[in-house]
Coordinates of N, CA, C and O in Angstrom, one line a residue:
M3 N 9.2 -25.1 -26.2 CA 8.5 -25.1 -24.8 C 6.8 -24.5 -25.3 O 7.1 -22.7 -25.9
L4 N 5.7 -24.5 -25.2 CA 4.6 -23.6 -25.2 C 4.5 -22.9 -24.0 O 4.7 -24.3 -22.4
F5 N 3.4 -22.5 -23.6 CA 2.7 -21.6 -22.2 C 1.4 -21.9 -22.2 O 0.8 -21.5 -23.6
R6 N 0.4 -22.2 -21.1 CA -0.8 -21.6 -21.3 C -0.8 -22.0 -19.9 O -0.3 -22.0 -19.0
S7 N -2.4 -21.3 -20.0 CA -2.6 -21.0 -18.0 C -3.7 -21.7 -18.1 O -4.9 -22.4 -18.6
F8 N -4.1 -22.0 -16.6 CA -5.1 -23.6 -15.7 C -6.0 -23.3 -16.3 O -7.0 -22.0 -16.6
G9 N -6.5 -24.0 -16.9 CA -8.4 -24.1 -16.9 C -8.5 -23.4 -18.6 O -9.2 -23.4 -19.0
S10 N -7.8 -23.3 -19.5 CA -7.5 -23.1 -20.8 C -7.5 -24.7 -21.7 O -6.5 -25.1 -21.6
A11 N -8.3 -25.0 -22.4 CA -8.4 -26.2 -22.8 C -7.0 -26.3 -24.4 O -7.1 -24.7 -24.7
L12 N -6.7 -27.2 -24.6 CA -6.0 -27.3 -25.8 C -6.4 -27.4 -27.3 O -7.5 -28.1 -27.4
S13 N -5.7 -26.3 -28.1 CA -6.5 -25.9 -29.3 C -5.4 -26.5 -30.2 O -4.5 -26.9 -29.5
T14 N -5.9 -26.4 -31.5 CA -4.6 -26.2 -32.4 C -3.8 -25.3 -32.4 O -2.9 -25.3 -33.1
A15 N -3.9 -24.5 -31.4 CA -2.2 -23.5 -31.1 C -1.6 -23.9 -30.5 O 0.1 -23.4 -30.9
Q16 N -1.5 -25.1 -29.8 CA -1.0 -26.1 -29.2 C -0.2 -27.7 -30.2 O 0.4 -28.6 -30.1
L17 N -1.9 -28.2 -29.6 CA -1.5 -29.4 -31.2 C -1.3 -29.0 -32.6 O -2.7 -28.9 -33.2
N18 N -0.5 -27.9 -33.3 CA -0.2 -28.1 -34.7 C 1.1 -28.4 -35.0 O 2.1 -27.8 -35.9
A19 N 1.3 -29.8 -34.8 CA 2.5 -30.4 -36.1 C 2.6 -30.1 -37.1 O 1.5 -30.6 -37.4
A20 N 3.4 -30.5 -37.9 CA 3.0 -30.4 -38.5 C 4.8 -31.6 -39.7 O 5.3 -31.8 -38.8
S21 N 4.0 -32.3 -41.0 CA 5.1 -32.8 -41.5 C 5.2 -32.3 -43.0 O 4.2 -31.6 -43.7
N22 N 6.4 -32.8 -43.7 CA 7.2 -32.5 -44.9 C 6.1 -33.7 -45.8 O 6.3 -33.7 -46.5
I23 N 5.1 -34.7 -45.5 CA 5.2 -35.2 -46.1 C 3.2 -35.6 -45.8 O 2.8 -35.3 -44.8
P24 N 1.9 -35.7 -46.8 CA 1.1 -36.1 -46.0 C 0.9 -37.4 -45.3 O 1.5 -38.6 -45.3
G25 N -0.2 -37.3 -44.2 CA -1.1 -38.0 -43.7 C -1.6 -38.0 -42.3 O -1.8 -35.9 -41.7
T26 N -1.5 -38.1 -41.1 CA -3.0 -37.8 -39.9 C -2.5 -38.0 -38.8 O -1.5 -38.6 -38.7
F27 N -2.5 -36.9 -38.0 CA -1.7 -36.5 -36.3 C -2.5 -37.4 -35.7 O -4.2 -37.1 -35.7
T28 N -2.6 -37.6 -34.7 CA -3.4 -38.1 -33.4 C -2.7 -37.5 -32.8 O -1.3 -38.0 -31.7
Y29 N -3.1 -36.8 -31.2 CA -2.2 -36.5 -30.3 C -2.8 -36.8 -28.9 O -4.0 -36.9 -28.7
T30 N -2.0 -36.9 -28.1 CA -2.5 -36.6 -26.4 C -1.5 -36.1 -25.8 O -0.4 -35.8 -26.1
P31 N -2.5 -35.2 -24.9 CA -3.9 -35.4 -24.8 C -4.3 -35.0 -26.1 O -3.5 -33.9 -27.0
T32 N -5.7 -35.2 -26.3 CA -7.0 -34.5 -26.8 C -6.5 -32.9 -27.2 O -7.2 -32.5 -26.2
L33 N -7.3 -32.9 -28.3 CA -7.6 -31.2 -28.3 C -9.2 -31.9 -27.5 O -10.0 -32.4 -27.7
G34 N -8.8 -30.0 -26.9 CA -10.3 -29.6 -25.5 C -9.6 -30.7 -24.9 O -11.0 -29.5 -22.9
T35 N -9.1 -31.1 -24.1 CA -8.5 -31.9 -22.8 C -8.4 -29.6 -22.1 O -7.5 -29.2 -23.0
V36 N -8.3 -30.4 -20.6 CA -7.9 -28.8 -19.9 C -6.4 -29.5 -18.9 O -6.7 -30.5 -18.2
P37 N -5.6 -29.0 -19.6 CA -4.1 -29.5 -18.5 C -3.6 -29.5 -17.1 O -4.5 -28.3 -17.0
N38 N -3.5 -30.0 -17.0 CA -3.3 -29.6 -15.3 C -2.1 -28.3 -15.0 O -1.3 -28.7 -16.0
T39 N -1.8 -28.0 -14.2 CA -0.8 -27.0 -13.7 C 0.8 -27.4 -13.5 O 0.4 -28.6 -12.7
G40 N 1.2 -26.7 -14.9 CA 3.2 -27.3 -14.6 C 3.5 -27.9 -16.0 O 2.5 -27.4 -16.6
S41 N 4.3 -28.5 -15.7 CA 4.7 -29.1 -16.7 C 4.1 -30.7 -17.4 O 4.0 -31.9 -16.6
Q42 N 3.9 -30.7 -18.6 CA 2.7 -31.5 -19.0 C 3.4 -32.1 -20.6 O 4.0 -30.6 -21.6
T43 N 4.1 -33.2 -20.8 CA 4.0 -33.6 -21.8 C 3.0 -34.0 -23.1 O 2.3 -34.2 -22.9
L44 N 3.5 -32.9 -24.5 CA 2.3 -33.3 -25.7 C 2.8 -34.0 -26.1 O 3.6 -34.3 -26.8
S45 N 2.3 -35.2 -26.7 CA 2.5 -36.0 -28.3 C 1.6 -36.5 -29.8 O 0.0 -36.0 -28.9
A46 N 2.6 -36.2 -30.2 CA 2.0 -35.9 -31.5 C 2.3 -38.2 -32.6 O 3.6 -37.9 -32.1
T47 N 1.3 -38.1 -32.8 CA 2.4 -39.5 -33.6 C 1.5 -39.1 -34.5 O -0.2 -38.9 -35.0
F48 N 2.3 -39.7 -35.7 CA 2.3 -38.9 -37.4 C 2.0 -40.1 -37.8 O 2.8 -41.1 -38.1
T49 N 1.1 -40.8 -38.5 CA 0.9 -42.0 -39.3 C 0.2 -41.2 -41.3 O 0.1 -40.6 -41.5
P50 N 1.7 -41.5 -41.7 CA 2.1 -41.7 -42.8 C 1.0 -42.0 -43.7 O 0.3 -43.3 -43.7
A51 N 0.3 -41.2 -45.0 CA -0.2 -41.6 -45.7 C -0.3 -42.4 -46.4 O -0.5 -43.8 -46.9
D52 N 1.7 -42.8 -46.6 CA 2.2 -43.3 -47.5 C 3.1 -44.6 -46.9 O 4.2 -44.3 -46.8
A53 N 2.1 -45.6 -46.1 CA 2.9 -46.7 -45.3 C 4.1 -47.1 -46.0 O 4.6 -48.2 -44.9
K54 N 3.5 -47.7 -46.8 CA 4.7 -48.2 -47.7 C 6.1 -47.4 -47.8 O 7.4 -48.5 -47.6
N55 N 6.6 -46.8 -47.6 CA 7.7 -45.8 -47.7 C 8.1 -45.3 -46.9 O 8.9 -44.5 -46.6
Y56 N 7.1 -45.1 -45.8 CA 7.2 -43.8 -45.0 C 6.9 -44.7 -43.8 O 5.6 -45.5 -43.7
A57 N 7.6 -44.9 -42.6 CA 7.2 -45.4 -40.8 C 6.5 -44.3 -39.9 O 6.7 -43.2 -40.3
P58 N 5.4 -44.3 -39.2 CA 4.8 -44.3 -38.5 C 5.8 -42.9 -37.6 O 7.3 -43.6 -37.2
A59 N 6.2 -42.0 -37.1 CA 6.4 -41.3 -36.1 C 5.9 -40.5 -35.0 O 4.4 -40.0 -35.0
T60 N 6.7 -40.3 -34.3 CA 6.1 -39.7 -32.5 C 7.3 -39.0 -32.5 O 8.4 -38.9 -32.4
A61 N 6.5 -37.4 -31.5 CA 6.8 -35.8 -31.7 C 6.5 -35.8 -30.5 O 5.1 -35.8 -30.0
N62 N 7.4 -34.9 -29.2 CA 7.0 -34.5 -28.2 C 7.2 -33.4 -28.3 O 8.2 -33.2 -28.0
V63 N 6.7 -32.4 -27.1 CA 6.9 -31.5 -26.9 C 6.7 -31.2 -25.5 O 5.4 -31.7 -25.1
T64 N 7.2 -30.1 -24.9 CA 6.8 -29.6 -23.8 C 5.3 -28.5 -23.3 O 5.8 -27.3 -24.0
L65 N 4.8 -28.5 -22.9 CA 4.1 -27.3 -22.2 C 3.3 -27.3 -20.8 O 3.8 -28.5 -19.7
I66 N 3.9 -25.1 -20.6 CA 3.7 -25.2 -19.7 C 2.3 -24.5 -19.2 O 2.1 -23.8 -19.6
V67 N 2.1 -25.0 -17.9 CA 0.9 -24.1 -17.5 C 0.9 -23.9 -16.3 O 1.3 -24.3 -14.9
N68 N 0.7 -22.5 -16.5 CA 0.8 -21.9 -15.6 C 0.0 -21.6 -14.5 O -1.8 -22.1 -15.3
Q69 N -0.3 -21.2 -13.3 CA -1.8 -21.0 -12.7 C -2.3 -19.6 -13.2 O -1.9 -18.4 -14.0
A70 N -3.6 -20.1 -13.0 CA -4.5 -19.0 -13.7 C -5.0 -18.1 -12.7 O -4.6 -17.9 -11.5
G71 N -4.7 -17.1 -12.9 CA -5.2 -15.4 -12.1 C -6.2 -15.6 -11.3 O -7.8 -16.1 -11.8
T72 N -6.9 -15.1 -10.2 CA -7.8 -15.1 -9.4 C -8.4 -13.6 -10.1 O -8.2 -12.7 -9.5
V73 N -9.4 -14.0 -10.6 CA -10.6 -12.3 -10.4 C -11.3 -11.7 -9.5 O -11.5 -12.7 -8.9
L74 N -10.9 -10.6 -8.7 CA -11.8 -10.0 -7.4 C -12.1 -8.8 -8.3 O -12.2 -8.3 -8.6
N75 N -13.9 -9.1 -7.3 CA -14.8 -8.2 -7.7 C -14.8 -7.0 -6.6 O -15.1 -8.1 -5.2
W76 N -14.9 -5.9 -6.3 CA -15.4 -5.0 -5.1 C -15.3 -3.8 -5.5 O -14.3 -3.2 -6.0
A77 N -16.9 -3.5 -5.3 CA -17.4 -2.8 -5.6 C -17.0 -1.6 -4.6 O -17.2 -2.0 -3.2
T78 N -17.2 -0.3 -5.1 CA -16.5 0.9 -4.1 C -17.9 0.8 -3.2 O -19.5 1.3 -3.2
P79 N -17.8 0.6 -1.9 CA -18.9 0.9 -0.4 C -19.5 1.9 -0.5 O -18.9 3.0 -0.9
A80 N -21.1 2.3 -0.2 CA -21.3 3.4 0.4 C -20.8 4.1 0.9 O -19.9 3.4 1.9
P81 N -20.8 5.4 1.7 CA -19.8 5.9 3.0 C -20.6 6.1 3.5 O -21.8 5.4 3.9
I82 N -20.0 6.3 5.0 CA -20.1 5.5 5.6 C -19.8 6.7 6.8 O -19.3 7.3 6.5
A83 N -20.6 6.9 8.2 CA -20.3 8.0 9.2 C -19.1 7.6 10.5 O -19.2 6.3 10.5
Y84 N -18.2 8.6 10.5 CA -17.5 8.7 11.3 C -17.9 8.1 12.8 O -19.0 8.4 13.1
G85 N -17.3 7.0 13.4 CA -17.5 6.0 14.4 C -18.4 5.3 14.0 O -18.3 3.8 14.4
A86 N -18.9 4.6 12.9 CA -19.1 3.0 12.2 C -18.1 2.5 12.2 O -17.3 2.7 11.6
A87 N -18.8 0.7 13.0 CA -17.4 0.4 12.4 C -17.4 -0.5 11.0 O -18.7 -0.6 10.8
L88 N -16.1 -1.0 10.5 CA -16.4 -1.8 9.0 C -17.2 -3.2 9.7 O -17.1 -3.9 10.5
T89 N -18.4 -3.2 8.8 CA -18.8 -4.8 8.7 C -18.6 -4.9 7.4 O -17.7 -4.6 6.4
P90 N -19.4 -6.3 7.3 CA -19.6 -7.1 6.2 C -20.3 -6.8 4.6 O -19.9 -6.6 3.6
A91 N -20.9 -5.2 4.8 CA -21.2 -4.7 4.1 C -20.2 -3.5 3.5 O -20.2 -3.0 2.3
Q92 N -19.1 -3.1 3.9 CA -18.0 -3.0 3.7 C -17.1 -3.7 2.8 O -15.9 -3.3 1.6
L93 N -16.6 -4.8 3.9 CA -15.7 -5.7 3.7 C -16.6 -7.1 2.8 O -16.7 -8.2 3.1
N94 N -16.9 -7.1 1.7 CA -17.5 -7.9 1.0 C -17.0 -7.6 -0.7 O -17.7 -8.0 -1.7
A95 N -15.9 -8.0 -1.0 CA -14.7 -8.5 -2.3 C -15.7 -10.0 -2.1 O -15.6 -11.2 -1.4
T96 N -15.8 -10.5 -3.8 CA -16.0 -11.7 -4.4 C -14.8 -11.9 -4.8 O -14.1 -10.9 -5.4
A97 N -14.5 -13.1 -5.3 CA -13.8 -13.8 -6.2 C -14.3 -15.0 -7.3 O -15.2 -15.8 -7.0
T98 N -13.5 -15.5 -8.1 CA -13.7 -16.7 -8.9 C -13.7 -18.0 -9.3 O -14.2 -18.5 -9.4
V99 N -13.3 -17.9 -7.7 CA -12.8 -19.0 -6.9 C -13.2 -19.3 -5.2 O -13.1 -18.1 -5.1
A100 N -13.5 -20.2 -5.0 CA -13.1 -20.6 -3.3 C -11.9 -20.1 -3.1 O -10.8 -20.7 -3.1
G101 N -11.6 -19.6 -1.5 CA -10.6 -18.9 -1.2 C -10.9 -18.5 0.2 O -12.3 -18.5 0.5
S102 N -9.8 -17.9 0.9 CA -10.3 -16.9 1.8 C -9.4 -15.3 2.1 O -9.0 -15.5 0.9
F103 N -10.0 -14.5 2.3 CA -9.7 -12.5 2.1 C -9.5 -12.0 3.4 O -10.3 -12.9 4.9
A104 N -8.6 -11.8 3.6 CA -8.1 -11.5 4.7 C -8.3 -9.1 4.1 O -7.5 -9.3 2.8
Y105 N -9.0 -9.0 5.8 CA -8.9 -7.3 4.9 C -8.1 -6.8 5.7 O -7.9 -7.1 7.0
A106 N -7.6 -5.6 5.1 CA -6.8 -4.2 6.1 C -7.6 -2.9 5.5 O -7.6 -2.8 4.7
P107 N -8.1 -2.3 6.6 CA -8.2 -2.5 7.9 C -9.4 -3.8 8.2 O -9.9 -4.5 7.4
A108 N -9.0 -4.5 9.6 CA -10.6 -5.0 9.6 C -11.6 -5.0 9.5 O -12.1 -4.3 10.2
L109 N -12.5 -6.1 10.1 CA -13.7 -5.9 10.6 C -14.1 -5.1 11.5 O -12.8 -5.9 12.8
G110 N -14.6 -4.5 12.0 CA -14.9 -3.5 13.4 C -14.3 -2.6 14.0 O -14.2 -1.9 14.6
T111 N -12.7 -2.3 13.2 CA -12.0 -1.2 12.7 C -13.2 0.4 12.4 O -14.0 0.5 11.7
V112 N -12.9 1.1 13.3 CA -13.2 2.5 12.9 C -12.5 3.1 12.4 O -11.6 3.4 13.4
L113 N -12.4 3.8 11.2 CA -11.7 4.5 11.0 C -11.8 5.7 11.3 O -13.3 6.8 11.0
N114 N -10.9 7.3 10.4 CA -11.3 8.4 11.0 C -11.9 9.0 9.8 O -12.1 8.3 8.5
A115 N -12.4 10.2 9.6 CA -12.8 10.7 9.0 C -12.3 10.6 7.2 O -10.9 11.3 8.0
G116 N -12.6 10.8 6.7 CA -11.7 11.1 4.8 C -11.9 10.1 4.4 O -12.8 8.6 4.4
A117 N -10.8 10.3 2.9 CA -10.9 9.1 2.2 C -10.2 8.2 2.7 O -9.4 8.3 2.7
Q118 N -10.9 6.7 2.9 CA -10.0 5.4 3.7 C -9.5 4.7 3.1 O -11.0 4.0 2.3
P119 N -9.1 4.3 2.4 CA -8.1 2.7 1.7 C -8.7 1.5 2.4 O -8.8 1.0 3.4
L120 N -9.0 1.0 2.2 CA -9.3 -0.9 2.3 C -9.1 -1.3 1.1 O -8.6 -1.0 0.0
S121 N -8.3 -2.9 1.9 CA -7.8 -3.6 0.5 C -7.9 -5.1 1.4 O -8.6 -5.3 1.7
V122 N -8.1 -5.8 0.5 CA -8.0 -8.0 0.7 C -6.2 -8.2 -0.2 O -6.8 -8.4 -0.8
T123 N -6.3 -9.4 1.0 CA -6.0 -10.2 -0.3 C -6.1 -11.2 0.0 O -6.8 -11.7 1.1
F124 N -6.5 -11.9 -1.2 CA -7.2 -13.0 -1.6 C -6.4 -14.6 -1.9 O -5.5 -14.4 -2.5
T125 N -6.7 -15.7 -0.9 CA -5.9 -16.7 -0.9 C -6.4 -17.8 -1.4 O -7.6 -18.4 -1.2
P126 N -6.3 -18.3 -2.8 CA -6.9 -19.1 -3.3 C -7.8 -21.2 -2.8 O -6.2 -21.3 -2.2
T127 N -8.7 -21.8 -2.6 CA -8.1 -23.1 -1.9 C -7.1 -24.3 -2.4 O -6.2 -24.6 -1.8
D128 N -7.4 -23.8 -3.4 CA -6.4 -24.4 -4.8 C -5.6 -23.4 -5.3 O -5.2 -23.2 -6.5
T129 N -4.4 -24.0 -4.0 CA -3.0 -22.5 -4.7 C -2.1 -23.4 -5.8 O -1.2 -22.7 -6.1
K130 N -2.5 -24.1 -5.9 CA -1.9 -25.3 -7.2 C -2.0 -24.7 -8.4 O -0.9 -24.3 -9.0
D131 N -3.8 -24.3 -8.2 CA -3.9 -24.7 -10.1 C -4.6 -22.4 -10.1 O -4.1 -21.9 -11.4
Y132 N -4.1 -22.0 -8.6 CA -5.3 -20.4 -8.8 C -3.9 -19.5 -8.6 O -3.5 -20.2 -7.0
S133 N -3.2 -18.3 -8.7 CA -2.5 -17.4 -7.5 C -3.0 -16.5 -7.0 O -4.5 -16.4 -6.8
P134 N -2.5 -16.0 -6.2 CA -3.4 -15.1 -4.6 C -3.6 -13.5 -6.0 O -3.1 -14.0 -6.4
A135 N -4.7 -12.8 -4.9 CA -5.0 -11.8 -5.9 C -4.8 -10.5 -5.1 O -5.2 -11.2 -3.2
T136 N -4.8 -9.3 -4.8 CA -5.1 -8.0 -3.8 C -5.6 -7.6 -4.5 O -4.9 -7.3 -6.1
T137 N -6.9 -6.8 -4.1 CA -7.1 -5.4 -4.5 C -7.8 -4.4 -3.5 O -7.2 -5.0 -2.9
S138 N -8.2 -3.4 -4.0 CA -8.0 -2.3 -3.1 C -9.0 -1.2 -3.5 O -9.5 -1.4 -4.2
V139 N -9.7 -0.6 -2.4 CA -10.5 0.4 -3.1 C -10.6 1.9 -2.2 O -9.6 0.9 -1.1
T140 N -11.6 3.0 -2.2 CA -11.5 3.8 -1.6 C -13.0 3.7 -0.9 O -13.4 3.7 -1.0
L141 N -12.9 3.9 0.2 CA -14.1 4.3 1.3 C -14.3 5.4 1.7 O -13.2 6.2 2.5
T142 N -15.5 6.5 1.4 CA -15.2 7.6 2.6 C -15.7 7.6 3.7 O -17.5 6.8 3.7
V143 N -15.9 8.3 4.6 CA -15.8 8.0 6.2 C -16.5 9.7 6.4 O -15.2 10.8 6.1
N144 N -18.0 9.5 6.3 CA -18.2 11.3 6.5 C -18.0 11.9 8.2 O -18.1 11.0 9.2
P145 N -17.2 13.2 8.4 CA -17.6 13.5 9.4 C -18.8 13.5 10.2 O -19.9 13.9 9.1
V146 N -18.9 14.0 11.6 CA -20.1 13.3 12.1 C -20.2 14.8 12.8 O -19.4 15.5 13.6
A147 N -21.5 15.6 13.2 CA -21.6 17.3 13.7 C -22.0 17.1 15.0 O -22.4 16.2 15.1
P148 N -21.1 17.7 16.1 CA -21.1 17.2 17.1 C -22.3 17.6 18.0 O -23.1 18.4 17.1
V149 N -22.9 16.4 18.9 CA -24.2 16.7 19.7 C -23.8 18.2 20.3 O -22.8 17.9 21.8
L150 N -24.2 19.8 20.9 CA -24.2 20.6 21.5 C -25.3 20.7 22.3 O -26.8 20.4 22.0
N151 N -24.9 20.8 24.0 CA -25.6 20.8 24.8 C -25.3 21.7 25.7 O -24.2 22.6 25.7
W152 N -26.4 23.0 25.3 CA -26.6 24.5 26.1 C -27.6 24.9 26.9 O -28.6 25.0 26.0
P153 N -27.7 24.4 28.0 CA -28.8 24.7 28.8 C -29.3 26.4 29.1 O -28.3 27.2 28.7
S154 N -30.3 26.3 28.7 CA -30.8 28.1 29.3 C -30.4 29.1 30.3 O -30.3 28.2 31.3
P155 N -29.5 29.6 30.1 CA -29.2 30.4 31.3 C -30.0 31.0 32.0 O -31.0 31.0 31.8
A156 N -29.8 31.1 33.2 CA -30.6 31.6 34.4 C -31.0 33.5 33.9 O -29.3 33.7 33.2
P157 N -31.4 33.9 34.6 CA -32.0 35.7 33.8 C -30.8 36.3 34.8 O -30.4 36.0 35.8
I158 N -30.8 37.1 33.8 CA -29.7 38.3 34.7 C -31.0 39.4 35.1 O -32.1 39.9 34.8
A159 N -30.6 39.6 36.6 CA -31.0 40.6 37.7 C -30.8 42.0 37.4 O -29.1 42.4 37.1

C-alpha cells in the first residue's frame, strides 16, 4: 500500500514496478496524473521484450490519497486601544483554498487591555480533499488613559 496527499501528481516514486526480465511497463493512471482523495488502484501492465517466451502481465497496488493540509496565513495584527471592537483589520486570516473562517473572539468583541489571544478555525469548502485547520495570533490591546475633568475651584475667601 502506498500513501500520498491530495494535489500531488503521480511520479516514479509510485509508478515503479519492476520485473526480472527486460520489457516495458504501461501504467494506469499515467505519470503526472493527480489522483482523487481516497483509495485508488494503480495498475501496471508489463510487456516483455521477449514476447515469444514470456506473456504480458498486469499488477495492481492500492494507493491511499490523504486529504491535503490547508495552509493558513495570519499576520500578527497591529495593536489597538482598549474600547475598540475587533474588526476585519484584526480578523483577516487567509487560506490556500476556498472555505469559511470562524474567529474567537468574534467580530465586534471589545477585549481587555493586554496581550489577547485570537484564534481561527477554517473549514474548507471541499471537505473531501482538504482538511480543516486552526491557527492563532496574539493581539496587543493598549490601555487608554482616562479623561479627567477638574473644574477650577472657586477662590477661597
